[in-house]
PDB file of C-alpha atoms in Angstrom:
ATOM      1  CA  MET A   1       0.000   0.000   0.000  1.00 49.00           C
ATOM      2  CA  GLU A   2       1.386   3.368  -0.996  1.00 51.00           C
ATOM      3  CA  PHE A   3       2.633   5.700   1.702  1.00 56.00           C
ATOM      4  CA  THR A   4       0.061   8.355   0.674  1.00 71.00           C
ATOM      5  CA  GLU A   5      -2.774   6.005   1.715  1.00 68.00           C
ATOM      6  CA  GLN A   6      -1.241   5.597   5.137  1.00 71.00           C
ATOM      7  CA  THR A   7      -0.877   9.351   5.443  1.00 75.00           C
ATOM      8  CA  ARG A   8      -4.477   9.938   4.346  1.00 69.00           C
ATOM      9  CA  CYS A   9      -5.778   7.417   6.834  1.00 69.00           C
ATOM     10  CA  ARG A  10      -3.700   8.913   9.659  1.00 71.00           C
ATOM     11  CA  GLU A  11      -5.088  12.389   8.939  1.00 70.00           C
ATOM     12  CA  MET A  12      -8.671  11.093   8.889  1.00 72.00           C
ATOM     13  CA  ALA A  13      -8.061   9.296  12.194  1.00 66.00           C
ATOM     14  CA  LYS A  14      -7.824  12.695  13.871  1.00 64.00           C
ATOM     15  CA  SER A  15     -11.452  13.519  13.069  1.00 61.00           C
ATOM     16  CA  SER A  16     -13.535  10.688  14.584  1.00 72.00           C
ATOM     17  CA  THR A  17     -13.515   7.598  16.772  1.00 78.00           C
ATOM     18  CA  PHE A  18     -14.445   5.431  13.760  1.00 77.00           C
ATOM     19  CA  TYR A  19     -11.440   6.525  11.732  1.00 78.00           C
ATOM     20  CA  ARG A  20      -9.133   6.153  14.734  1.00 80.00           C
ATOM     21  CA  SER A  21     -10.369   2.586  15.270  1.00 81.00           C
ATOM     22  CA  VAL A  22      -9.839   1.641  11.613  1.00 81.00           C
ATOM     23  CA  TYR A  23      -6.375   3.220  11.551  1.00 80.00           C
ATOM     24  CA  SER A  24      -5.427   1.324  14.710  1.00 83.00           C
ATOM     25  CA  GLU A  25      -6.621  -1.985  13.265  1.00 81.00           C
ATOM     26  CA  ILE A  26      -4.642  -1.503  10.049  1.00 83.00           C
ATOM     27  CA  GLU A  27      -1.562  -0.662  12.070  1.00 84.00           C
ATOM     28  CA  GLU A  28      -2.004  -3.920  13.986  1.00 82.00           C
ATOM     29  CA  VAL A  29      -2.516  -6.076  10.875  1.00 81.00           C
ATOM     30  CA  GLY A  30       0.278  -4.329   8.978  1.00 82.00           C
ATOM     31  CA  TRP A  31       0.158  -1.878   6.114  1.00 84.00           C
ATOM     32  CA  GLU A  32       2.110  -4.301   3.956  1.00 83.00           C
ATOM     33  CA  HIS A  33      -0.946  -6.600   3.953  1.00 82.00           C
ATOM     34  CA  LEU A  34      -3.424  -3.909   2.910  1.00 85.00           C
ATOM     35  CA  VAL A  35      -4.529  -4.305  -0.712  1.00 85.00           C
ATOM     36  CA  LYS A  36      -7.295  -1.710  -1.012  1.00 84.00           C
ATOM     37  CA  LEU A  37      -8.783   1.004   1.161  1.00 84.00           C
ATOM     38  CA  GLY A  38     -12.109   2.728   0.452  1.00 82.00           C
ATOM     39  CA  GLU A  39     -12.413   6.505   0.331  1.00 80.00           C
ATOM     40  CA  ASP A  40     -14.387   6.657   3.597  1.00 81.00           C
ATOM     41  CA  LEU A  41     -12.498   3.699   5.185  1.00 80.00           C
ATOM     42  CA  THR A  42     -15.655   1.552   5.373  1.00 81.00           C
ATOM     43  CA  PHE A  43     -14.201  -0.900   2.858  1.00 84.00           C
ATOM     44  CA  LEU A  44     -10.837  -2.661   3.245  1.00 84.00           C
ATOM     45  CA  SER A  45      -9.179  -5.671   1.688  1.00 84.00           C
ATOM     46  CA  PHE A  46      -6.151  -7.518   3.044  1.00 84.00           C
ATOM     47  CA  ARG A  47      -3.823 -10.119   1.581  1.00 83.00           C
ATOM     48  CA  ILE A  48      -3.175 -12.826   4.164  1.00 80.00           C
ATOM     49  CA  LEU A  49      -1.697 -16.323   4.336  1.00 80.00           C
ATOM     50  CA  ASP A  50      -3.377 -19.204   6.121  1.00 77.00           C
ATOM     51  CA  LYS A  51      -1.411 -21.735   8.180  1.00 76.00           C
ATOM     52  CA  LYS A  52      -0.599 -23.776   5.063  1.00 77.00           C
ATOM     53  CA  GLY A  53       0.796 -20.798   3.173  1.00 79.00           C
ATOM     54  CA  ARG A  54      -2.211 -20.285   0.893  1.00 80.00           C
ATOM     55  CA  GLU A  55      -2.847 -16.662  -0.070  1.00 79.00           C
ATOM     56  CA  HIS A  56      -6.306 -15.164   0.393  1.00 79.00           C
ATOM     57  CA  ILE A  57      -7.815 -11.725  -0.219  1.00 80.00           C
ATOM     58  CA  LEU A  58     -10.199 -10.760   2.561  1.00 80.00           C
ATOM     59  CA  GLU A  59     -12.697  -8.004   1.841  1.00 82.00           C
ATOM     60  CA  ILE A  60     -14.197  -6.262   4.859  1.00 82.00           C
ATOM     61  CA  GLN A  61     -17.184  -3.914   4.893  1.00 82.00           C
ATOM     62  CA  LEU A  62     -17.470  -1.877   8.078  1.00 82.00           C
ATOM     63  CA  LYS A  63     -20.475  -0.083   9.519  1.00 78.00           C
ATOM     64  CA  ARG A  64     -20.129   3.353  11.048  1.00 74.00           C
ATOM     65  CA  THR A  65     -20.867   1.761  14.424  1.00 74.00           C
ATOM     66  CA  TYR A  66     -17.559  -0.118  14.280  1.00 75.00           C
ATOM     67  CA  PRO A  67     -15.899  -1.217  16.613  1.00 70.00           C
ATOM     68  CA  LYS A  68     -19.076  -2.065  18.524  1.00 71.00           C
ATOM     69  CA  CYS A  69     -19.598  -4.985  16.087  1.00 68.00           C
ATOM     70  CA  PRO A  70     -16.086  -5.998  14.998  1.00 66.00           C
ATOM     71  CA  PRO A  71     -15.781  -8.546  12.172  1.00 62.00           C
ATOM     72  CA  SER A  72     -14.386 -11.962  12.950  1.00 55.00           C
ATOM     73  CA  ILE A  73     -11.779 -13.132  10.450  1.00 59.00           C
ATOM     74  CA  SER A  74      -9.344 -15.604  11.981  1.00 57.00           C
ATOM     75  CA  ALA A  75     -12.148 -17.916  13.177  1.00 56.00           C
ATOM     76  CA  HIS A  76     -13.458 -18.260   9.630  1.00 66.00           C
ATOM     77  CA  LEU A  77      -9.980 -18.972   8.284  1.00 70.00           C
ATOM     78  CA  GLU A  78      -9.496 -21.809  10.751  1.00 75.00           C
ATOM     79  CA  LYS A  79     -12.938 -23.243  10.015  1.00 81.00           C
ATOM     80  CA  LEU A  80     -12.279 -23.377   6.262  1.00 85.00           C
ATOM     81  CA  GLN A  81      -8.838 -25.026   6.381  1.00 87.00           C
ATOM     82  CA  GLU A  82     -10.100 -28.526   5.528  1.00 91.00           C
ATOM     83  CA  PHE A  83     -12.358 -27.190   2.754  1.00 91.00           C
ATOM     84  CA  TRP A  84      -9.447 -25.355   1.139  1.00 89.00           C
ATOM     85  CA  SER A  85      -7.175 -28.389   1.530  1.00 92.00           C
ATOM     86  CA  ILE A  86      -9.652 -30.544  -0.394  1.00 94.00           C
ATOM     87  CA  LEU A  87      -9.903 -27.935  -3.159  1.00 93.00           C
ATOM     88  CA  GLU A  88      -6.108 -27.791  -3.287  1.00 90.00           C
ATOM     89  CA  ASP A  89      -5.877 -31.603  -3.611  1.00 92.00           C
ATOM     90  CA  ILE A  90      -8.411 -31.550  -6.459  1.00 93.00           C
ATOM     91  CA  ASP A  91      -6.527 -28.769  -8.271  1.00 90.00           C
ATOM     92  CA  LYS A  92      -3.225 -30.632  -7.976  1.00 89.00           C
ATOM     93  CA  SER A  93      -4.477 -34.142  -8.759  1.00 90.00           C
ATOM     94  CA  LEU A  94      -7.280 -33.780 -11.317  1.00 91.00           C
ATOM     95  CA  TRP A  95      -7.765 -32.081 -14.671  1.00 88.00           C
ATOM     96  CA  VAL A  96      -9.587 -28.951 -13.493  1.00 89.00           C
ATOM     97  CA  ASP A  97     -11.145 -27.302 -16.537  1.00 81.00           C
ATOM     98  CA  ASP A  98     -11.080 -23.750 -15.180  1.00 70.00           C
ATOM     99  CA  MET A  99      -7.438 -22.814 -14.534  1.00 60.00           C
ATOM    100  CA  LYS A 100      -8.648 -19.687 -12.683  1.00 65.00           C
ATOM    101  CA  ALA A 101     -10.530 -21.724 -10.084  1.00 75.00           C
ATOM    102  CA  SER A 102      -9.992 -20.133  -6.677  1.00 80.00           C
ATOM    103  CA  PHE A 103     -10.557 -20.906  -3.017  1.00 79.00           C
ATOM    104  CA  ALA A 104     -13.481 -18.475  -3.112  1.00 78.00           C
ATOM    105  CA  THR A 105     -15.620 -20.976  -5.057  1.00 87.00           C
ATOM    106  CA  SER A 106     -16.995 -24.261  -3.757  1.00 89.00           C
ATOM    107  CA  TYR A 107     -17.152 -26.071  -7.090  1.00 92.00           C
ATOM    108  CA  ARG A 108     -14.714 -27.588  -9.562  1.00 94.00           C
ATOM    109  CA  GLN A 109     -15.356 -28.664 -13.175  1.00 92.00           C
ATOM    110  CA  ILE A 110     -13.286 -31.757 -13.930  1.00 91.00           C
ATOM    111  CA  ASN A 111     -12.351 -32.704 -17.480  1.00 87.00           C
ATOM    112  CA  ILE A 112     -12.735 -36.473 -17.949  1.00 83.00           C
ATOM    113  CA  GLY A 113     -11.859 -36.490 -21.658  1.00 75.00           C
ATOM    114  CA  ASN A 114     -13.845 -36.792 -24.903  1.00 67.00           C
ATOM    115  CA  ASP A 115     -15.535 -33.404 -24.317  1.00 71.00           C
ATOM    116  CA  SER A 116     -17.079 -34.686 -21.092  1.00 82.00           C
ATOM    117  CA  PHE A 117     -16.931 -33.186 -17.607  1.00 88.00           C
ATOM    118  CA  ILE A 118     -18.118 -33.646 -14.064  1.00 93.00           C
ATOM    119  CA  MET A 119     -19.065 -30.687 -11.895  1.00 93.00           C
ATOM    120  CA  LEU A 120     -18.269 -31.167  -8.213  1.00 95.00           C
ATOM    121  CA  SER A 121     -19.913 -28.941  -5.592  1.00 95.00           C
ATOM    122  CA  ILE A 122     -18.277 -29.283  -2.174  1.00 95.00           C
ATOM    123  CA  ASN A 123     -20.004 -28.289   1.048  1.00 94.00           C
ATOM    124  CA  ALA A 124     -17.715 -25.684   2.647  1.00 90.00           C
ATOM    125  CA  SER A 125     -19.246 -26.348   6.086  1.00 90.00           C
ATOM    126  CA  ASP A 126     -18.826 -30.122   5.795  1.00 94.00           C
ATOM    127  CA  PRO A 127     -16.234 -30.715   3.031  1.00 94.00           C
ATOM    128  CA  ARG A 128     -15.806 -34.427   3.759  1.00 95.00           C
ATOM    129  CA  SER A 129     -19.483 -35.116   3.061  1.00 95.00           C
ATOM    130  CA  LEU A 130     -20.784 -36.534  -0.234  1.00 96.00           C
ATOM    131  CA  PRO A 131     -20.450 -33.751  -2.824  1.00 96.00           C
ATOM    132  CA  GLU A 132     -23.136 -32.792  -5.293  1.00 95.00           C
ATOM    133  CA  ILE A 133     -22.138 -33.954  -8.755  1.00 95.00           C
ATOM    134  CA  ARG A 134     -23.333 -33.236 -12.285  1.00 94.00           C
ATOM    135  CA  PHE A 135     -22.217 -35.154 -15.361  1.00 93.00           C
ATOM    136  CA  LEU A 136     -21.811 -33.004 -18.462  1.00 90.00           C
ATOM    137  CA  GLY A 137     -21.580 -34.626 -21.882  1.00 81.00           C
ATOM    138  CA  SER A 138     -23.481 -37.058 -24.064  1.00 70.00           C
ATOM    139  CA  GLY A 139     -20.974 -39.865 -24.625  1.00 68.00           C
ATOM    140  CA  PRO A 140     -21.619 -43.441 -23.423  1.00 76.00           C
ATOM    141  CA  SER A 141     -18.826 -43.143 -20.839  1.00 77.00           C
ATOM    142  CA  VAL A 142     -20.717 -40.292 -19.141  1.00 84.00           C
ATOM    143  CA  ASN A 143     -23.879 -42.393 -18.874  1.00 86.00           C
ATOM    144  CA  VAL A 144     -21.918 -45.313 -17.442  1.00 88.00           C
ATOM    145  CA  MET A 145     -20.197 -43.049 -14.917  1.00 90.00           C
ATOM    146  CA  ARG A 146     -23.532 -41.473 -13.905  1.00 92.00           C
ATOM    147  CA  LYS A 147     -25.116 -44.877 -13.261  1.00 93.00           C
ATOM    148  CA  THR A 148     -22.038 -46.049 -11.359  1.00 94.00           C
ATOM    149  CA  TRP A 149     -22.154 -42.962  -9.108  1.00 95.00           C
ATOM    150  CA  GLN A 150     -25.864 -43.461  -8.389  1.00 94.00           C
ATOM    151  CA  LYS A 151     -25.274 -47.117  -7.582  1.00 95.00           C
ATOM    152  CA  ASN A 152     -22.353 -46.455  -5.223  1.00 95.00           C
ATOM    153  CA  SER A 153     -23.290 -43.108  -3.628  1.00 93.00           C
ATOM    154  CA  LYS A 154     -24.149 -44.721  -0.283  1.00 93.00           C
ATOM    155  CA  ARG A 155     -20.594 -46.072  -0.054  1.00 94.00           C
ATOM    156  CA  TRP A 156     -19.148 -42.594   0.581  1.00 96.00           C
ATOM    157  CA  LYS A 157     -17.182 -42.642   3.839  1.00 95.00           C
ATOM    158  CA  LYS A 158     -16.339 -39.322   5.466  1.00 93.00           C
ATOM    159  CA  GLU A 159     -13.305 -40.781   7.220  1.00 94.00           C
ATOM    160  CA  LYS A 160     -11.625 -41.589   3.867  1.00 94.00           C
ATOM    161  CA  PRO A 161      -9.681 -38.997   1.817  1.00 94.00           C
ATOM    162  CA  PHE A 162     -11.914 -37.078  -0.607  1.00 95.00           C
ATOM    163  CA  LEU A 163     -10.144 -38.196  -3.801  1.00 94.00           C
ATOM    164  CA  GLU A 164     -10.035 -41.818  -2.655  1.00 94.00           C
ATOM    165  CA  ASN A 165     -13.792 -41.699  -2.062  1.00 94.00           C
ATOM    166  CA  LEU A 166     -14.318 -40.165  -5.492  1.00 94.00           C
ATOM    167  CA  ALA A 167     -12.307 -42.869  -7.267  1.00 92.00           C
ATOM    168  CA  SER A 168     -14.015 -45.622  -5.279  1.00 92.00           C
ATOM    169  CA  LEU A 169     -17.549 -44.472  -6.098  1.00 93.00           C
ATOM    170  CA  LEU A 170     -16.786 -43.854  -9.772  1.00 92.00           C
ATOM    171  CA  GLU A 171     -14.814 -47.123  -9.966  1.00 90.00           C
ATOM    172  CA  THR A 172     -12.117 -45.364 -11.965  1.00 86.00           C
ATOM    173  CA  HIS A 173      -9.276 -42.890 -11.573  1.00 83.00           C
ATOM    174  CA  LEU A 174      -9.973 -39.507 -13.144  1.00 85.00           C
ATOM    175  CA  PRO A 175      -7.394 -37.878 -15.472  1.00 82.00           C
ATOM    176  CA  GLY A 176      -4.666 -35.782 -13.887  1.00 82.00           C
ATOM    177  CA  PRO A 177      -3.669 -32.264 -14.969  1.00 80.00           C
ATOM    178  CA  PRO A 178      -2.494 -31.962 -18.619  1.00 72.00           C
ATOM    179  CA  ASP A 179       1.185 -31.582 -17.657  1.00 64.00           C
ATOM    180  CA  VAL A 180       0.975 -34.788 -15.589  1.00 54.00           C
ATOM    181  CA  LEU A 181      -0.776 -36.581 -18.444  1.00 49.00           C
ATOM    182  CA  LYS A 182       2.065 -35.662 -20.797  1.00 49.00           C
ATOM    183  CA  ARG A 183       4.633 -37.087 -18.411  1.00 50.00           C
ATOM    184  CA  ASP A 184       2.629 -40.270 -17.919  1.00 49.00           C
ATOM    185  CA  GLN A 185       1.661 -41.064 -21.505  1.00 51.00           C
ATOM    186  CA  GLN A 186       3.709 -44.315 -21.578  1.00 51.00           C
ATOM    187  CA  VAL A 187       2.836 -45.730 -18.152  1.00 77.00           C
ATOM    188  CA  GLU A 188       0.193 -48.241 -19.178  1.00 87.00           C
ATOM    189  CA  CYS A 189       0.979 -51.750 -17.982  1.00 91.00           C
ATOM    190  CA  GLY A 190       2.685 -53.920 -20.604  1.00 91.00           C
ATOM    191  CA  ILE A 191       0.485 -56.864 -19.637  1.00 93.00           C
ATOM    192  CA  CYS A 192      -3.035 -55.585 -18.879  1.00 92.00           C
ATOM    193  CA  TYR A 193      -2.589 -52.360 -20.966  1.00 88.00           C
ATOM    194  CA  ALA A 194      -4.322 -50.248 -18.297  1.00 88.00           C
ATOM    195  CA  GLN A 195      -2.716 -47.369 -16.441  1.00 85.00           C
ATOM    196  CA  ASN A 196      -4.357 -48.228 -13.119  1.00 86.00           C
ATOM    197  CA  LEU A 197      -5.461 -51.410 -11.421  1.00 87.00           C
ATOM    198  CA  PRO A 198      -9.188 -51.622 -10.629  1.00 87.00           C
ATOM    199  CA  ILE A 199     -10.551 -50.435  -7.292  1.00 82.00           C
ATOM    200  CA  ASP A 200     -10.840 -53.726  -5.439  1.00 80.00           C
ATOM    201  CA  ASP A 201     -10.470 -54.460  -1.721  1.00 78.00           C
ATOM    202  CA  GLU A 202      -8.871 -57.825  -2.567  1.00 82.00           C
ATOM    203  CA  LEU A 203      -5.902 -55.963  -4.045  1.00 82.00           C
ATOM    204  CA  GLY A 204      -5.177 -54.324  -0.678  1.00 80.00           C
ATOM    205  CA  ASN A 205      -2.815 -51.364  -0.916  1.00 79.00           C
ATOM    206  CA  LYS A 206      -2.405 -52.028  -4.648  1.00 81.00           C
ATOM    207  CA  SER A 207      -6.054 -51.149  -5.308  1.00 80.00           C
ATOM    208  CA  GLY A 208      -6.263 -48.448  -7.974  1.00 81.00           C
ATOM    209  CA  CYS A 209      -2.469 -48.146  -8.194  1.00 83.00           C
ATOM    210  CA  GLY A 210      -0.573 -47.238 -11.342  1.00 83.00           C
ATOM    211  CA  THR A 211       2.418 -49.102 -12.749  1.00 86.00           C
ATOM    212  CA  ASP A 212       5.055 -49.725 -10.086  1.00 85.00           C
ATOM    213  CA  TYR A 213       7.688 -51.821 -11.872  1.00 87.00           C
ATOM    214  CA  THR A 214       9.908 -50.815 -14.807  1.00 85.00           C
ATOM    215  CA  CYS A 215      12.259 -53.078 -16.741  1.00 88.00           C
ATOM    216  CA  ASP A 216      15.880 -52.200 -15.897  1.00 82.00           C
ATOM    217  CA  ASN A 217      16.971 -52.549 -19.517  1.00 84.00           C
ATOM    218  CA  THR A 218      17.241 -48.923 -20.690  1.00 77.00           C
ATOM    219  CA  ASN A 219      16.470 -49.990 -24.252  1.00 82.00           C
ATOM    220  CA  CYS A 220      13.168 -51.416 -23.016  1.00 86.00           C
ATOM    221  CA  SER A 221      12.031 -49.595 -19.856  1.00 83.00           C
ATOM    222  CA  ARG A 222       8.584 -51.115 -20.185  1.00 88.00           C
ATOM    223  CA  ALA A 223       6.292 -50.417 -17.227  1.00 90.00           C
ATOM    224  CA  PHE A 224       4.113 -52.991 -15.448  1.00 92.00           C
ATOM    225  CA  HIS A 225       1.893 -53.470 -12.454  1.00 91.00           C
ATOM    226  CA  SER A 226       3.929 -55.750 -10.221  1.00 90.00           C
ATOM    227  CA  ILE A 227       0.790 -57.828  -9.600  1.00 92.00           C
ATOM    228  CA  CYS A 228       0.230 -58.333 -13.345  1.00 93.00           C
ATOM    229  CA  LEU A 229       3.888 -59.145 -13.918  1.00 93.00           C
ATOM    230  CA  GLY A 230       3.888 -61.586 -11.024  1.00 92.00           C
ATOM    231  CA  ASP A 231       0.823 -63.391 -12.382  1.00 93.00           C
ATOM    232  CA  TRP A 232       2.406 -63.545 -15.843  1.00 94.00           C
ATOM    233  CA  LEU A 233       5.695 -64.925 -14.476  1.00 94.00           C
ATOM    234  CA  ARG A 234       3.824 -67.680 -12.627  1.00 92.00           C
ATOM    235  CA  SER A 235       2.432 -68.854 -15.945  1.00 93.00           C
ATOM    236  CA  ILE A 236       5.958 -69.326 -17.353  1.00 91.00           C
ATOM    237  CA  THR A 237       7.532 -72.693 -16.535  1.00 90.00           C
ATOM    238  CA  THR A 238      11.106 -71.306 -16.455  1.00 92.00           C
ATOM    239  CA  THR A 239      10.286 -68.819 -13.677  1.00 92.00           C
ATOM    240  CA  ARG A 240      12.120 -69.414 -10.399  1.00 93.00           C
ATOM    241  CA  GLN A 241      10.941 -68.333  -6.946  1.00 91.00           C
ATOM    242  CA  SER A 242      13.033 -67.605  -3.873  1.00 88.00           C
ATOM    243  CA  PHE A 243      10.993 -66.671  -0.819  1.00 84.00           C
ATOM    244  CA  ASN A 244       8.679 -63.861  -2.021  1.00 86.00           C
ATOM    245  CA  VAL A 245      10.668 -62.938  -5.154  1.00 90.00           C
ATOM    246  CA  LEU A 246      10.014 -64.280  -8.657  1.00 93.00           C
ATOM    247  CA  PHE A 247      12.946 -64.478 -11.108  1.00 94.00           C
ATOM    248  CA  GLY A 248      12.304 -64.618 -14.837  1.00 93.00           C
ATOM    249  CA  ASN A 249      12.585 -62.630 -18.048  1.00 93.00           C
ATOM    250  CA  CYS A 250      10.927 -59.449 -19.289  1.00 93.00           C
ATOM    251  CA  PRO A 251       8.081 -60.363 -21.686  1.00 92.00           C
ATOM    252  CA  TYR A 252       9.257 -57.621 -24.086  1.00 91.00           C
ATOM    253  CA  CYS A 253      13.070 -57.705 -24.152  1.00 92.00           C
ATOM    254  CA  SER A 254      13.775 -61.055 -22.397  1.00 90.00           C
ATOM    255  CA  GLU A 255      16.272 -59.441 -20.010  1.00 91.00           C
ATOM    256  CA  PRO A 256      16.347 -60.907 -16.457  1.00 92.00           C
ATOM    257  CA  ILE A 257      13.834 -59.414 -14.000  1.00 92.00           C
ATOM    258  CA  ALA A 258      13.045 -59.970 -10.343  1.00 90.00           C
ATOM    259  CA  VAL A 259       9.636 -59.112  -8.893  1.00 89.00           C
ATOM    260  CA  LYS A 260       8.649 -59.045  -5.249  1.00 85.00           C
ATOM    261  CA  ILE A 261       5.201 -60.523  -4.668  1.00 80.00           C
ATOM    262  CA  ASN A 262       2.679 -60.513  -1.833  1.00 69.00           C
ATOM    263  CA  SER A 263       2.778 -63.624   0.312  1.00 51.00           C
ATOM    264  CA  SER A 264      -0.973 -64.075  -0.203  1.00 47.00           C
ATOM    265  CA  LYS A 265      -0.367 -64.408  -3.944  1.00 43.00           C
ATOM    266  CA  GLN A 266       2.257 -67.143  -3.634  1.00 41.00           C
TER     267      GLN A 266
END
């Protein structure tokens, strides 16, 4: 905030209790955080950081009776921490269609490919609750996803992470941001040809996981799900097993590979 604004406010503070109160509050918050100040000092906006380093612009409208009814700001910031964290996870992990999406909105439009989208509306007061969802598009995949959501909606569990719940109910992993998609274009499994394993409790901590094994041969570097590779190696008669490790050959380049398997799959 320019020095002239501070000077103007200090001069006005000499004329009334209201102006003195506003000037005192700005002094306490810090002039470096002031973004905008109204002509009559009844409107102010501050730039602040929450406890996770996220930047927010707070706009405050004051009545002439201030400070008899002071606004409460910090309490609202604390209350909204989880809501903002969920929005931040969505923005980082999914293909959010609106790159200007901010913490001031409670919805996100997610691009799911083929000119189709889902619109998520998150309850700011209870962000872990089942969100409202709209499916936008006319393709068959949208209709399948809509029916799947309706079928599974009662399986939403507030104690689970938001994105994990979302993937579980939709029975699929949604596309990541475009820059992540570019990096991950070649990560489909060389055996099942899918990027992610299905959501299935029987897979344990591997449920929904992407490829987690890459052939060490730099001329090959083919990616696999270790579960798929383990199942494939078991079908080959030349495969050897020592404890919970299978030894065999890459199905693409025939170089030696070693895959650790779950004891339950032995």
